[in-house]
Short mmCIF file of C-alpha atoms and ligand atoms in Angstrom, two decimals:
data_model
loop_
_atom_site.label_atom_id
_atom_site.label_comp_id
_atom_site.label_asym_id
_atom_site.label_seq_id
_atom_site.Cartn_x
_atom_site.Cartn_y
_atom_site.Cartn_z
CA MET K 1 -86.17 -29.07 32.67
CA ARG K 2 -84.49 -32.40 34.84
CA ILE K 3 -82.74 -34.76 32.50
CA ILE K 4 -80.72 -37.67 33.92
CA LEU K 5 -78.57 -39.31 30.90
CA ILE K 6 -77.70 -43.11 31.42
CA GLY K 7 -75.50 -45.14 29.08
CA PRO K 8 -72.23 -47.30 28.93
CA PRO K 9 -68.50 -45.19 29.92
CA GLY K 10 -67.71 -43.12 26.58
CA SER K 11 -70.94 -43.57 25.05
CA GLY K 12 -71.11 -39.52 24.56
CA LYS K 13 -72.92 -38.42 27.42
CA GLY K 14 -70.96 -36.68 28.58
CA THR K 15 -69.82 -34.92 24.44
CA GLN K 16 -73.50 -34.66 23.85
CA ALA K 17 -74.42 -32.79 27.39
CA GLN K 18 -71.85 -30.36 26.72
CA LYS K 19 -74.04 -28.86 23.58
CA LEU K 20 -77.04 -29.68 25.19
CA MET K 21 -76.40 -27.82 28.51
CA LYS K 22 -75.93 -24.68 26.14
CA VAL K 23 -79.11 -25.27 24.17
CA LEU K 24 -81.39 -25.62 27.27
CA GLU K 25 -79.96 -23.19 29.86
CA ILE K 26 -79.20 -25.38 32.29
CA PRO K 27 -76.04 -27.10 34.11
CA HIS K 28 -74.38 -29.92 33.34
CA ILE K 29 -73.91 -32.22 36.38
CA SER K 30 -71.25 -34.79 35.48
CA SER K 31 -70.45 -37.38 38.83
CA GLY K 32 -67.13 -38.24 37.23
CA ASP K 33 -66.25 -34.17 36.70
CA MET K 34 -67.05 -33.94 40.39
CA LEU K 35 -65.04 -36.59 41.44
CA ARG K 36 -62.21 -36.04 39.17
CA GLU K 37 -61.86 -32.34 40.42
CA ALA K 38 -62.07 -33.62 44.40
CA VAL K 39 -58.95 -36.16 43.47
CA SER K 40 -56.90 -33.66 41.72
CA GLN K 41 -57.38 -31.27 44.61
CA GLY K 42 -56.82 -33.69 47.08
CA THR K 43 -59.93 -33.15 49.07
CA ALA K 44 -60.89 -35.31 51.58
CA LEU K 45 -63.86 -37.04 49.25
CA GLY K 46 -60.76 -37.10 46.36
CA LYS K 47 -58.93 -39.37 48.54
CA LEU K 48 -62.19 -41.08 49.64
CA ALA K 49 -62.70 -41.80 45.48
CA ASP K 50 -59.35 -41.88 43.78
CA ASN K 51 -58.97 -45.39 44.75
CA TYR K 52 -62.08 -46.94 43.72
CA MET K 53 -61.91 -44.72 40.63
CA LYS K 54 -58.80 -45.81 39.41
CA GLN K 55 -59.76 -49.71 39.12
CA GLY K 56 -62.80 -48.93 37.27
CA ALA K 57 -65.07 -49.58 40.69
CA LEU K 58 -68.01 -47.29 41.37
CA VAL K 59 -67.28 -45.28 44.80
CA PRO K 60 -69.77 -46.39 47.59
CA ASP K 61 -73.37 -44.57 46.96
CA ASN K 62 -72.95 -42.60 50.31
CA ILE K 63 -70.04 -40.66 49.26
CA VAL K 64 -71.77 -40.14 46.16
CA ILE K 65 -74.89 -39.65 46.84
CA GLU K 66 -74.42 -36.80 49.37
CA MET K 67 -71.97 -34.77 47.01
CA ILE K 68 -74.67 -34.27 44.49
CA MET K 69 -77.41 -33.86 46.66
CA GLU K 70 -75.66 -30.99 48.13
CA ARG K 71 -75.00 -29.59 44.00
CA ILE K 72 -79.02 -29.87 43.47
CA SER K 73 -79.74 -27.57 46.34
CA ARG K 74 -77.19 -25.50 44.68
CA PRO K 75 -79.05 -22.00 42.99
CA ASP K 76 -78.23 -22.97 39.39
CA ALA K 77 -80.20 -26.66 39.82
CA LYS K 78 -83.16 -25.03 40.91
CA ASN K 79 -84.68 -25.19 38.12
CA GLY K 80 -83.53 -28.00 35.86
CA PHE K 81 -79.72 -29.93 35.49
CA LEU K 82 -79.07 -32.30 32.49
CA MET K 83 -77.41 -35.29 35.21
CA ASP K 84 -74.60 -37.21 33.98
CA GLY K 85 -73.10 -40.02 35.62
CA PHE K 86 -75.55 -40.37 38.62
CA PRO K 87 -77.47 -42.52 39.73
CA ARG K 88 -75.86 -45.19 38.34
CA THR K 89 -77.08 -47.71 41.12
CA LEU K 90 -80.92 -48.15 42.28
CA THR K 91 -79.54 -47.27 45.21
CA GLN K 92 -78.73 -43.83 43.41
CA ALA K 93 -81.75 -43.64 41.90
CA GLN K 94 -84.54 -44.09 45.07
CA ALA K 95 -82.00 -41.61 46.90
CA LEU K 96 -82.93 -39.38 43.76
CA ASP K 97 -86.47 -39.89 44.20
CA LEU K 98 -86.77 -39.80 46.96
CA ALA K 99 -84.78 -35.82 47.59
CA PHE K 100 -87.01 -34.94 44.56
CA GLU K 101 -89.74 -35.88 46.42
CA LYS K 102 -88.98 -33.63 49.40
CA THR K 103 -88.80 -30.72 47.45
CA GLY K 104 -91.82 -31.28 45.23
CA VAL K 105 -90.22 -31.78 41.87
CA LYS K 106 -89.91 -34.73 39.42
CA LEU K 107 -88.12 -35.98 36.91
CA ASP K 108 -88.82 -35.19 32.97
CA HIS K 109 -86.23 -36.84 30.47
CA VAL K 110 -84.26 -40.05 31.28
CA LEU K 111 -82.61 -40.11 27.73
CA LEU K 112 -80.48 -43.87 27.63
CA PHE K 113 -77.17 -43.79 25.43
CA GLU K 114 -77.21 -47.28 23.67
CA ALA K 115 -73.71 -48.29 22.14
CA PRO K 116 -72.35 -51.81 22.21
CA ASP K 117 -69.43 -52.84 23.74
CA ASP K 118 -67.31 -53.69 20.94
CA GLU K 119 -67.88 -50.06 19.99
CA ILE K 120 -67.34 -48.28 23.79
CA ILE K 121 -64.21 -49.75 24.06
CA ILE K 122 -62.98 -48.52 20.03
CA ARG K 123 -64.46 -45.36 21.18
CA ASN K 124 -62.33 -45.18 25.28
CA ALA K 125 -59.13 -46.01 23.23
CA ALA K 126 -59.19 -43.60 20.79
CA ARG K 127 -61.40 -40.74 23.27
CA ARG K 128 -58.90 -37.60 24.24
CA ILE K 129 -59.06 -34.76 26.44
CA ASP K 130 -57.65 -31.07 26.16
CA PRO K 131 -56.49 -30.55 30.05
CA LEU K 132 -57.07 -26.87 29.34
CA THR K 133 -60.87 -26.45 28.24
CA GLY K 134 -61.93 -29.55 29.31
CA ILE K 135 -63.21 -30.35 25.89
CA ILE K 136 -63.46 -34.33 24.91
CA TYR K 137 -62.42 -35.47 21.66
CA ASN K 138 -61.79 -38.86 20.13
CA LEU K 139 -59.35 -39.22 17.74
CA ARG K 140 -61.42 -41.39 15.00
CA PHE K 141 -64.88 -39.66 15.36
CA ASP K 142 -64.37 -36.06 16.66
CA PRO K 143 -61.12 -35.74 15.38
CA PRO K 144 -59.27 -32.17 17.41
CA PRO K 145 -57.75 -29.24 16.00
CA LYS K 146 -53.74 -30.40 14.55
CA GLU K 147 -52.20 -27.58 16.64
CA ILE K 148 -53.56 -28.65 20.14
CA LEU K 149 -52.97 -32.44 19.61
CA SER K 150 -49.52 -32.63 22.22
CA ARG K 151 -51.24 -31.30 24.66
CA LEU K 152 -54.46 -33.83 24.42
CA VAL K 153 -54.48 -36.66 27.96
CA GLN K 154 -55.98 -39.88 27.80
CA ARG K 155 -58.05 -40.58 31.62
CA PRO K 156 -56.61 -43.21 33.09
CA ASP K 157 -59.27 -45.69 33.69
CA ASP K 158 -59.69 -45.38 29.90
CA ASP K 159 -56.80 -48.02 29.35
CA GLU K 160 -58.65 -51.50 28.44
CA LYS K 161 -58.22 -53.26 31.47
CA THR K 162 -59.73 -50.48 33.51
CA LEU K 163 -62.68 -50.18 30.84
CA ARG K 164 -63.59 -53.63 31.13
CA VAL K 165 -64.22 -53.55 34.75
CA ARG K 166 -66.28 -50.06 34.35
CA LEU K 167 -68.50 -51.60 31.40
CA VAL K 168 -69.02 -55.29 33.85
CA LYS K 169 -70.48 -52.62 37.10
CA TYR K 170 -72.52 -50.47 34.07
CA HIS K 171 -74.03 -54.56 32.87
CA SER K 172 -74.88 -55.17 36.43
CA GLU K 173 -75.15 -52.02 38.90
CA THR K 174 -76.46 -49.51 36.36
CA LYS K 175 -78.42 -51.14 33.73
CA PRO K 176 -81.28 -52.08 36.46
CA LEU K 177 -82.38 -48.87 36.06
CA ILE K 178 -83.82 -48.91 32.57
CA PRO K 179 -86.81 -50.92 33.78
CA TYR K 180 -86.39 -48.47 37.32
CA TYR K 181 -87.34 -45.53 35.09
CA SER K 182 -88.91 -47.29 32.27
CA LYS K 183 -91.87 -48.03 34.90
CA GLN K 184 -92.12 -43.96 35.47
CA ASN K 185 -92.66 -43.74 31.35
CA LEU K 186 -89.08 -41.54 31.81
CA VAL K 187 -86.95 -42.94 29.16
CA TYR K 188 -86.25 -42.71 25.72
CA GLU K 189 -83.47 -44.91 24.23
CA ILE K 190 -81.08 -43.11 22.22
CA ASP K 191 -78.75 -45.22 19.62
CA ALA K 192 -75.31 -43.27 20.36
CA VAL K 193 -73.89 -45.02 17.05
CA GLY K 194 -72.76 -41.89 15.18
CA ASN K 195 -71.71 -39.31 14.84
CA LEU K 196 -71.31 -36.20 17.34
CA GLU K 197 -74.47 -34.17 15.06
CA GLU K 198 -76.64 -37.94 14.10
CA VAL K 199 -76.62 -38.53 18.06
CA GLN K 200 -77.49 -34.86 18.59
CA GLY K 201 -80.01 -34.92 16.09
CA ARG K 202 -81.68 -37.86 17.91
CA ILE K 203 -81.82 -36.44 21.16
CA PHE K 204 -83.15 -33.00 19.90
CA LYS K 205 -85.60 -35.10 17.88
CA ALA K 206 -86.24 -37.04 21.21
CA LEU K 207 -86.99 -34.60 22.83
CA GLY K 208 -88.56 -31.69 20.89
CA ILE K 209 -86.45 -29.42 20.11
CA ALA K 210 -86.29 -28.18 17.21
P1 AMP M 301 -67.41 -41.35 34.62
O1 AMP M 301 -67.02 -40.05 34.13
O2 AMP M 301 -69.05 -41.04 34.53
O3 AMP M 301 -66.66 -42.31 33.67
O4 AMP M 301 -67.05 -41.95 35.81
C1 AMP M 301 -65.43 -42.00 36.58
C2 AMP M 301 -65.88 -42.82 37.71
O5 AMP M 301 -65.40 -42.26 38.82
C3 AMP M 301 -66.03 -44.37 37.89
O6 AMP M 301 -65.85 -45.32 37.10
C4 AMP M 301 -67.09 -44.34 39.23
O7 AMP M 301 -65.15 -45.25 39.94
C5 AMP M 301 -66.99 -42.93 39.25
N1 AMP M 301 -68.33 -42.48 39.83
C6 AMP M 301 -68.81 -41.53 38.78
N2 AMP M 301 -70.23 -41.86 39.27
C7 AMP M 301 -70.15 -42.52 40.09
C8 AMP M 301 -71.41 -43.05 40.70
N3 AMP M 301 -72.75 -41.99 39.92
N4 AMP M 301 -71.25 -43.41 41.88
C9 AMP M 301 -70.30 -44.57 41.73
N5 AMP M 301 -68.89 -44.06 41.40
C10 AMP M 301 -69.49 -43.35 40.69
#
């Protein structure tokens, strides 16, 4: 199954993908995680992406498209994937469609995570990541065990100023993907306001998984 997750920053795409990938037995491909990994390893890609990411801007299409095309060509993605954070622009969506056409595969679903901007700002302020396991917690909605609290970190681009830039980008660059994929009858709207289990239940229902 090939699934794309679209939604504003911090709407729970990554958290839900971590659960869903185990159920569907397909890899979770997160463009943001791949770029952060490249930045932390100091690769050429990471050096190119770093400044854009710090400012909450989008990394240029050609760079991200090349990175994702290489990733989906790997054997583990042959039978499907959960794509989170890509595509984020119409150019990226068209590049993905072209790649699908060439390889004769098709997209099955687009899950659109919906949450109002006010809620997104509150959630992102409370988002924390465990650097040891990569697990994402939320101090308000999905609190971590007390014993690991002191080692949790906040993503640098989750500060309010940068987050607001990311939200503006979401509305201007990514939202046009909704009519693009709606025309292909692929979109399921998921109300992303609620606790982890509630949102997960809505996704399972949309996908017809028990
Ligand atoms: P995310 O973890 O998905 O919130 O992504 C973090 C940051 O990585 C974004 O704010 C962008 O700077 C960059 N990024 C991730 N995915 C993309 C993409 N598909 N296109 C452009 N920039 C991206």
